[in-house]
Every structure is written in structure tokens, then in C-alpha cells.
PDB file of C-alpha atoms in Angstrom:
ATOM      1  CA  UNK A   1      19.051  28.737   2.212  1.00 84.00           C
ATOM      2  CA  UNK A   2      19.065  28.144  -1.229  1.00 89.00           C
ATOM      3  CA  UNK A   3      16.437  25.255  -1.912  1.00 89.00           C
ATOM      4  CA  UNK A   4      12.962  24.500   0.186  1.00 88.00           C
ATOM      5  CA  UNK A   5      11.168  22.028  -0.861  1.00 90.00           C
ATOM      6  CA  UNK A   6       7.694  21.796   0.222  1.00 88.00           C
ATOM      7  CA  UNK A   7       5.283  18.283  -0.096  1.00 85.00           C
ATOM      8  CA  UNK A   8       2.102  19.317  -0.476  1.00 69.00           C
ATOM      9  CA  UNK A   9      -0.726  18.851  -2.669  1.00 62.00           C
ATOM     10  CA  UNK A  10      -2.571  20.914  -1.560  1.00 75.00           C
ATOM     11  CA  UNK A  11      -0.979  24.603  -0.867  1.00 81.00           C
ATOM     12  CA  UNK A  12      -2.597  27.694  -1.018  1.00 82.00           C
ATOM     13  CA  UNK A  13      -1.300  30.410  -3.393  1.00 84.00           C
ATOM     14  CA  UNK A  14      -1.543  32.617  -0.654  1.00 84.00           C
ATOM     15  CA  UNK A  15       0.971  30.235   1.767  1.00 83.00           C
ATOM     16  CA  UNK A  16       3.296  30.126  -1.204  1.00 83.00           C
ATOM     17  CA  UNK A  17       3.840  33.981  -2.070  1.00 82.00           C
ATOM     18  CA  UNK A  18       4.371  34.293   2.328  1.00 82.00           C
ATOM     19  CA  UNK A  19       7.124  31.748   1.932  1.00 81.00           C
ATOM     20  CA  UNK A  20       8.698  33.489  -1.271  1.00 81.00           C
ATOM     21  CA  UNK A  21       8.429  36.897   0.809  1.00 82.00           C
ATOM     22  CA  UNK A  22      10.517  35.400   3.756  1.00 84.00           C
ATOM     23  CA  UNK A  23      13.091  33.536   1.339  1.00 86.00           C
ATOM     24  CA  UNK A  24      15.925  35.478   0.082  1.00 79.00           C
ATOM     25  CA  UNK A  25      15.943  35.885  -3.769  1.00 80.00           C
ATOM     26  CA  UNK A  26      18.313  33.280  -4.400  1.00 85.00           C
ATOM     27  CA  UNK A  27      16.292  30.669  -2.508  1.00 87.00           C
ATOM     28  CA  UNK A  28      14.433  27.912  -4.957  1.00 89.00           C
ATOM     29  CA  UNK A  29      10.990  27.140  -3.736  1.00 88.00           C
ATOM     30  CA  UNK A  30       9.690  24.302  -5.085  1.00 89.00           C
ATOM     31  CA  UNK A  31       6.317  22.300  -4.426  1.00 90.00           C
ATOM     32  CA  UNK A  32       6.714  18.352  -4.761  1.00 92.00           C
ATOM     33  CA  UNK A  33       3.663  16.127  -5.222  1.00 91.00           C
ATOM     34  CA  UNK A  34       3.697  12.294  -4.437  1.00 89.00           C
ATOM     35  CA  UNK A  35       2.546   8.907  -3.797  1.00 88.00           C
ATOM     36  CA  UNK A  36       4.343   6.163  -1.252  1.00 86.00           C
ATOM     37  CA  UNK A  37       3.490   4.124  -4.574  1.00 90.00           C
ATOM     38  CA  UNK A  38       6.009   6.101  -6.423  1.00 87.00           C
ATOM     39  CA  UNK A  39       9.092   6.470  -4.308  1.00 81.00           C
ATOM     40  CA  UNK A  40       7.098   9.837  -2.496  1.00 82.00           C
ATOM     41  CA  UNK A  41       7.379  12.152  -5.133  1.00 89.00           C
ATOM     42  CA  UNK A  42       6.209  12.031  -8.790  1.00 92.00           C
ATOM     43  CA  UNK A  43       5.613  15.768  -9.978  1.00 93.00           C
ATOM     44  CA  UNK A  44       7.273  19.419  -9.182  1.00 92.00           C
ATOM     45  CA  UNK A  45       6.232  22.731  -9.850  1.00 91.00           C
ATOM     46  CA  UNK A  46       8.818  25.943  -9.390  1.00 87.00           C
ATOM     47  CA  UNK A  47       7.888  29.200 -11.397  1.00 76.00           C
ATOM     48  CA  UNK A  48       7.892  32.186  -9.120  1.00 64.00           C
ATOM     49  CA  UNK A  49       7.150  33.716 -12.137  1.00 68.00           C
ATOM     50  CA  UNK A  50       3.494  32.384 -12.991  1.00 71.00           C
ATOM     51  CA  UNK A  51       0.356  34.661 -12.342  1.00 75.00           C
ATOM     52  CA  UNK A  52      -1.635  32.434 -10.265  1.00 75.00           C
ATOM     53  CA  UNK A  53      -4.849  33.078  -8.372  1.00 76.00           C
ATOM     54  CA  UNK A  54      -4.582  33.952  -4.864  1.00 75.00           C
ATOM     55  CA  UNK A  55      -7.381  32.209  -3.926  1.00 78.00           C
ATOM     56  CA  UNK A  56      -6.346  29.350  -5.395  1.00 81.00           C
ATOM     57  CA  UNK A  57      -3.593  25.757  -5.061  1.00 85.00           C
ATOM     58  CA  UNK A  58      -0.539  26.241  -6.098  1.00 89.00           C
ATOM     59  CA  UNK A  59      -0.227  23.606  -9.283  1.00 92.00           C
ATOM     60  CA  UNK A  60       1.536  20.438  -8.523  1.00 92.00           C
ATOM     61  CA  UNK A  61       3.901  21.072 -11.607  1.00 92.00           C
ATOM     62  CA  UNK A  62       4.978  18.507 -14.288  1.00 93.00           C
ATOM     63  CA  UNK A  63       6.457  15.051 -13.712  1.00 94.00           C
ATOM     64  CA  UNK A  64       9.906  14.258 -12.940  1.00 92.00           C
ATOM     65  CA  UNK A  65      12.527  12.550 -15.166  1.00 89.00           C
ATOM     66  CA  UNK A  66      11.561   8.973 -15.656  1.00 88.00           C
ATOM     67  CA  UNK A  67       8.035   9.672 -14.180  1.00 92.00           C
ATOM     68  CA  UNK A  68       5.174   9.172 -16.354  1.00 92.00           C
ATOM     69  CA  UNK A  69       1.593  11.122 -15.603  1.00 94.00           C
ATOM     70  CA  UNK A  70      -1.329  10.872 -17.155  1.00 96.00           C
ATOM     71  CA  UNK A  71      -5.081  12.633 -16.085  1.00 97.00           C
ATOM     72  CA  UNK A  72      -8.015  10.038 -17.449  1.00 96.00           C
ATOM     73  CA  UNK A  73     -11.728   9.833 -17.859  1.00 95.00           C
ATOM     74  CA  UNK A  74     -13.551   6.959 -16.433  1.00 91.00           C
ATOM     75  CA  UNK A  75     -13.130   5.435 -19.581  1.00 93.00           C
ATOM     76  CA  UNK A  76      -9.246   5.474 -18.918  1.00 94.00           C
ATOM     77  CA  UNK A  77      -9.078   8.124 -22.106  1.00 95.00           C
ATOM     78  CA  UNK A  78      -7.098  11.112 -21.607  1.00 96.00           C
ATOM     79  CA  UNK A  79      -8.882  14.350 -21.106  1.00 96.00           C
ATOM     80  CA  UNK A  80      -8.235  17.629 -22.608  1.00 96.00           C
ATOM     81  CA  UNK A  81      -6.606  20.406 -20.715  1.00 95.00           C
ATOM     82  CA  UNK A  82      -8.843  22.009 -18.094  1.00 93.00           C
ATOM     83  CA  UNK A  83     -10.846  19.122 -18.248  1.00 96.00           C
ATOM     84  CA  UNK A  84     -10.801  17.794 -14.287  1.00 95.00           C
ATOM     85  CA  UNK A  85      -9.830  13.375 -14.470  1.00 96.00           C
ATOM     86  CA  UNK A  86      -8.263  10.871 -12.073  1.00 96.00           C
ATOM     87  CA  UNK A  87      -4.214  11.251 -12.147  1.00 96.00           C
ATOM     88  CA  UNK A  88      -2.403   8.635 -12.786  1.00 96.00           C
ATOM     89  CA  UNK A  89       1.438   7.530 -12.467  1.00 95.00           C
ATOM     90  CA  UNK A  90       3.614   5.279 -14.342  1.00 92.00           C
ATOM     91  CA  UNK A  91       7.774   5.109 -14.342  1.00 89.00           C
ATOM     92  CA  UNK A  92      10.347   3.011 -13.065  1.00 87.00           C
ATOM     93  CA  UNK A  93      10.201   4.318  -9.311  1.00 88.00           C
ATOM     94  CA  UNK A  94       6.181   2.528  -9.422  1.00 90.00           C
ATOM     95  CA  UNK A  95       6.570   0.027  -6.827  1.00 90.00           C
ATOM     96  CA  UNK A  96       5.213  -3.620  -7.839  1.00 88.00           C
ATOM     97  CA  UNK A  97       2.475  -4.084  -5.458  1.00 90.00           C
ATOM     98  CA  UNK A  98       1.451  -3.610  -1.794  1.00 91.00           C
ATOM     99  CA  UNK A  99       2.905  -6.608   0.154  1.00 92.00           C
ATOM    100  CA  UNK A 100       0.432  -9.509   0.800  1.00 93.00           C
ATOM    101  CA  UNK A 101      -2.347  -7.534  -0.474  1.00 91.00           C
ATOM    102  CA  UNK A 102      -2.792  -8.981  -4.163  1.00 92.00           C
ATOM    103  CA  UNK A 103      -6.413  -7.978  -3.762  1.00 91.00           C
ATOM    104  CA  UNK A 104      -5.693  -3.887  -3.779  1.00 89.00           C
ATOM    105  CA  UNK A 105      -2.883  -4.131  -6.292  1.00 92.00           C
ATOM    106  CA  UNK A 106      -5.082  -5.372  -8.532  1.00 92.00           C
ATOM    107  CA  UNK A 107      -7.606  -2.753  -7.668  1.00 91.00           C
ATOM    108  CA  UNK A 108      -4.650   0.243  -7.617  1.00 93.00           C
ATOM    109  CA  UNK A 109      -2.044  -1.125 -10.514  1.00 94.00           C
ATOM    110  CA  UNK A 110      -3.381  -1.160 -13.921  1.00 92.00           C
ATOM    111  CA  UNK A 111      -2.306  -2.210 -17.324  1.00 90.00           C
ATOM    112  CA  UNK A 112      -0.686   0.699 -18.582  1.00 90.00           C
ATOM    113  CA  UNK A 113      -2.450   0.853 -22.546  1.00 88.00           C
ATOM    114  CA  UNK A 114      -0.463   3.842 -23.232  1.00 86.00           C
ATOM    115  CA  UNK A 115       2.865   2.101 -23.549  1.00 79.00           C
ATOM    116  CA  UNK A 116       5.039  -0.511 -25.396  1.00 68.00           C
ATOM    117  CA  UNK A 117       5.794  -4.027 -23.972  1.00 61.00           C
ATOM    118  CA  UNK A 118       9.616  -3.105 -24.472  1.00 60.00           C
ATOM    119  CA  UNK A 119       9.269  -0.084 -22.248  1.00 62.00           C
ATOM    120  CA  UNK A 120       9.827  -0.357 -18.088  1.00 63.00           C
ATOM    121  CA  UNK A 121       6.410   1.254 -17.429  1.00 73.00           C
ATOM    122  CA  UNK A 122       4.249  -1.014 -18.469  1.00 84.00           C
ATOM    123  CA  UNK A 123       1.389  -0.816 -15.139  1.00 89.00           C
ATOM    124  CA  UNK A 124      -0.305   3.136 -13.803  1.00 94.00           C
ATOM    125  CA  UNK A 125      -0.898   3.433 -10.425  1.00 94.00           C
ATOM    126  CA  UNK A 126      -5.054   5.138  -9.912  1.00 94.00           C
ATOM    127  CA  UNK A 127      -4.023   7.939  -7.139  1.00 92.00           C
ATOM    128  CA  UNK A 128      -7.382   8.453  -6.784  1.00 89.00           C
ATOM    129  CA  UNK A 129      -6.578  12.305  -7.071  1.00 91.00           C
ATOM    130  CA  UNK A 130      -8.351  14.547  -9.100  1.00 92.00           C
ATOM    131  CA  UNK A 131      -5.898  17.108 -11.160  1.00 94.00           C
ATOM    132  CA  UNK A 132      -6.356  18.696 -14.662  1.00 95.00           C
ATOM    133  CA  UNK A 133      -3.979  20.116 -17.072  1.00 95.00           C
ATOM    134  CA  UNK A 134      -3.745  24.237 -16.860  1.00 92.00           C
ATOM    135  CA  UNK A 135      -2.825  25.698 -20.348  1.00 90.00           C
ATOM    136  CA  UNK A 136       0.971  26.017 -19.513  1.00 89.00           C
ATOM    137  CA  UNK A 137       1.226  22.292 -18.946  1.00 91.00           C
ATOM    138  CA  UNK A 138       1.066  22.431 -14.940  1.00 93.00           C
ATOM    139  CA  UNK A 139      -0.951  20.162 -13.628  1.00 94.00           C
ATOM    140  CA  UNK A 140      -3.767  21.100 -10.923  1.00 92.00           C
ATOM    141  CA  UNK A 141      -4.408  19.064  -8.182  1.00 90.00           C
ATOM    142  CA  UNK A 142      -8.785  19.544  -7.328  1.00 88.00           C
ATOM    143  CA  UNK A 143      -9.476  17.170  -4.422  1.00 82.00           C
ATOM    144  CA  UNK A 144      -9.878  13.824  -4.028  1.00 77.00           C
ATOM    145  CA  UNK A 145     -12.630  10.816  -6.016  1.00 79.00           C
ATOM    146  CA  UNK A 146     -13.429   9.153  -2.847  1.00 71.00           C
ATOM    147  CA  UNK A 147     -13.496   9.499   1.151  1.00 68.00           C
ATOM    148  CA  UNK A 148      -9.779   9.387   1.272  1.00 73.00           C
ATOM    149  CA  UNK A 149      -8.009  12.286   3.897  1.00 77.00           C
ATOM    150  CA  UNK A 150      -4.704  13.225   4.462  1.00 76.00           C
ATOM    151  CA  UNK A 151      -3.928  14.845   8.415  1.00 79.00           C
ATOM    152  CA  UNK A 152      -0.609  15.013   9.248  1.00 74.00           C
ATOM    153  CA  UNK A 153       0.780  13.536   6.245  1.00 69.00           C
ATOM    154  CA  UNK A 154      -0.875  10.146   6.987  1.00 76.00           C
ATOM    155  CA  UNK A 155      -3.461   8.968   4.472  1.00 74.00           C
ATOM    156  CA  UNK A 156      -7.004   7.554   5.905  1.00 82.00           C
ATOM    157  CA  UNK A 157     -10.033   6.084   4.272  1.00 80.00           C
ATOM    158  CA  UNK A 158     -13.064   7.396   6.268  1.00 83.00           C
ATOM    159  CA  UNK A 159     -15.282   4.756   5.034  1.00 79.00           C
ATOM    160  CA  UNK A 160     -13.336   2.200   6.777  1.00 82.00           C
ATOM    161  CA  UNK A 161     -13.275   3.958  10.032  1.00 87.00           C
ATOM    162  CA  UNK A 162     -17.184   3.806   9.500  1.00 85.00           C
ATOM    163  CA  UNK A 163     -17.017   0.450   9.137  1.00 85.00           C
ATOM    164  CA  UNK A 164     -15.372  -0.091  11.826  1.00 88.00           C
ATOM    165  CA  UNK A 165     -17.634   1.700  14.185  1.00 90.00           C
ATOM    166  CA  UNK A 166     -20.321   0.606  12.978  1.00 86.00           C
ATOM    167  CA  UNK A 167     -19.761  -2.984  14.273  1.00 89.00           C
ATOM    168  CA  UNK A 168     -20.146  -1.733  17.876  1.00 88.00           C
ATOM    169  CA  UNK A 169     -23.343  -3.410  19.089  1.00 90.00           C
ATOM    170  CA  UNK A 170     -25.108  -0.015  19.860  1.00 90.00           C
ATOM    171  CA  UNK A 171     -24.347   2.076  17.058  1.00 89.00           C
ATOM    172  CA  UNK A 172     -26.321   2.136  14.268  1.00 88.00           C
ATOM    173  CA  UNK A 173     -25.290   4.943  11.702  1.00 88.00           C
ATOM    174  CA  UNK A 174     -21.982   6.138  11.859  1.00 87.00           C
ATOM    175  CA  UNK A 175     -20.124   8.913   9.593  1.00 88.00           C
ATOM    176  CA  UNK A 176     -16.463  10.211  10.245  1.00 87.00           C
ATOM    177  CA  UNK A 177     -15.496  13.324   8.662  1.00 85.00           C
ATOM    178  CA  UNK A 178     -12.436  15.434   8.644  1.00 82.00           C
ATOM    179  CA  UNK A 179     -12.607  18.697  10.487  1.00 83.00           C
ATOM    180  CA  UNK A 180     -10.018  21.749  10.445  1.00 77.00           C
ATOM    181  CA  UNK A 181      -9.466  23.396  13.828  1.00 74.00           C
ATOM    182  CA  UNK A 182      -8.884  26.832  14.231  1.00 72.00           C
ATOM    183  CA  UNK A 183      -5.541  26.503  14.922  1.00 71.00           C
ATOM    184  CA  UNK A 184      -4.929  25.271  11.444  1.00 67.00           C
ATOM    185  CA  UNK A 185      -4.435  21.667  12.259  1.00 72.00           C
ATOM    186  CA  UNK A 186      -7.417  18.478  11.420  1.00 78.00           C
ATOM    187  CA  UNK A 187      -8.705  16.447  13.045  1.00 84.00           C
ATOM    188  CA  UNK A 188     -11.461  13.514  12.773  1.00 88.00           C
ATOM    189  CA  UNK A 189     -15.119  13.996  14.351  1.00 89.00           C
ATOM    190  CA  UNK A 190     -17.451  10.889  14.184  1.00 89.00           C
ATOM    191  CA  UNK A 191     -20.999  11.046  14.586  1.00 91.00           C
ATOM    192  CA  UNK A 192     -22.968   8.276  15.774  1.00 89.00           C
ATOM    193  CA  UNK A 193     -26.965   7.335  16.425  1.00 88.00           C
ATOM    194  CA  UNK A 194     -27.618   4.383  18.911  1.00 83.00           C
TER     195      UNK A 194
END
């Protein structure tokens, strides 16, 4: 084999180094990072190289050609390096919108302040991930700003599954969280008072 490409953002050190163990030297393993919004995937990171923590994520890299990333404050300012802000992404594979939804694209696409009017990427896409900048100019992806999961490569707002429940006539209180299994996979567990 001589390329895997794994899309993750979230992939422990530890799983990493097992995969470069069982890959022959000439194999290139490289972690992708993503959004549907941006044609799947955004960022890369491949340095076997790097002294990274064990315990730790393996970094989500540095943007691809024609992708644009930038980690901001809640003031939209960017933030120094190993400073933790919301990523965002701007480039030419940024879809327009989400179709017949003008109400979210508004929310999700913003004016992008950091570039020309002659350039292409003129809107950022809020992920609504949390990264930071390590001091070789990886980025690090932290977790998430909101109730947003990911199991089995699908993204789901918990809040909405709430919601949801909570219009059942004899439920009062409901909260749906994300639970790992011991066989590695998730799953969703929703509590409920009558």
C-alpha cells in the first residue's frame, strides 16, 4: 500500500503510531479533516516525524491548496497560536448555501472580512469546531462549541433530538447524550422524567 488516508478529526496519537507500525515504510499515512460544506476535506496533516503526545489527537494538519482556514475569537479576530477559537473555512470548494434553508446559511456562511472583493473566497463557513494553532503551524482540533456529535460519520445536533422528545405529551425533561460502548463504537442514551 503506499497511501492511507484516514478522515478523522479526532484520532488518537496512540491509533496513529499502531497504524504506522502495521504500514510498511514506504506507506504515506495521512489524516484528512473536513466539512460536507467544503467538498469533505479542507486540512491534512502527514509528518511521521513530529514528537507528539501519546495521550493526545493527532493534529488535523494545514489546509489544502486553494483552502483557506482561519481559528477566531468570538469577536471574529484571529487568535494567537495555542490560543483555542472556532475554525473556520473559506476557498473555492465552499459550497454556496444549504438548499432551501436560507435561514442556516445565513447563520453558517459569513462575510469573509479577511479578503478582497476580487478574490473567489469572499464568505467562511463557522464549523463550529474548536482547533488552535500548535507552534509548527499544525492545527489542533479540541472538541466541539455546541451539542453537535459525530457517530458513524453522521453529524447530529443533540439539542434537536431533545426537542423533539420533549413534545411527547408525558415527558417533561429530556437530555440525549452520546455514549461510547465498550466495544469502541457510540451510541445515543436519552434520559427522560414523566
Amino acid at each position: 500500500m503506499k497511501l492511507l488516508i484516514v478522515g478523522s478529526d479526532s484520532w488518537y496519537v496512540q491509533e496513529y503510531r499502531q497504524f504506522q507500525h502495521f504500514l510498511g515504510a514506504q506507506t504515506r499515512l495521512i489524516n484528512s479533516y473536513g466539512v460536507s460544506e467544503a467538498t469533505i476535506d479542507s486540512s491534512y496533516f502527514e509528518n511521521a516525524s513530529i514528537k507528539l503526545s501519546v495521550d493526545g489527537l493527532v493534529p488535523i494538519g494545514r489546509p489544502f491548496a486553494n483552502t483557506k482556514i482561519y481559528i477566531l475569537d468570538r469577536n471574529l479576530q484571529p487568535v494567537p497560536i495555542g490560543v483555542p477559537g472556532e475554525l473556520y473555512i473559506s476557498g473555492i470548494g465552499l459550497t454556496r448555501s444549504y438548499l432551501n434553508q436560507p435561514e442556516l446559511t445565513e447563520q453558517k456562511f459569513i462575510r469573509n472580512h479577511f479578503s478582497f472583493s476580487n478574490e473567489l473566497c469572499t464568505r467562511l463557513y463557522k464549523t463550529g469546531d474548536m482547533t488552535r494553532y500548535l507552534s509548527d503551524g499544525n492545527i489542533e482540533f479540541l472538541g466541539r462549541v455546541d451539542y453537535q456529535v459525530k457517530i458513524r460519520g453522521f453529524r447530529i445536533e443533540l439539542g434537536e433530538i431533545e426537542s423533539v422528545l420533549g413534545q411527547y405529551p408525558n415527558v417533561q425533561n429530556a437530555v440525549v447524550v452520546a455514549r461510547a460502548e465498550e466495544n469502541g463504537s457510540s451510541g445515543l442514551v436519552a434520559y427522560l422524567t414523566p
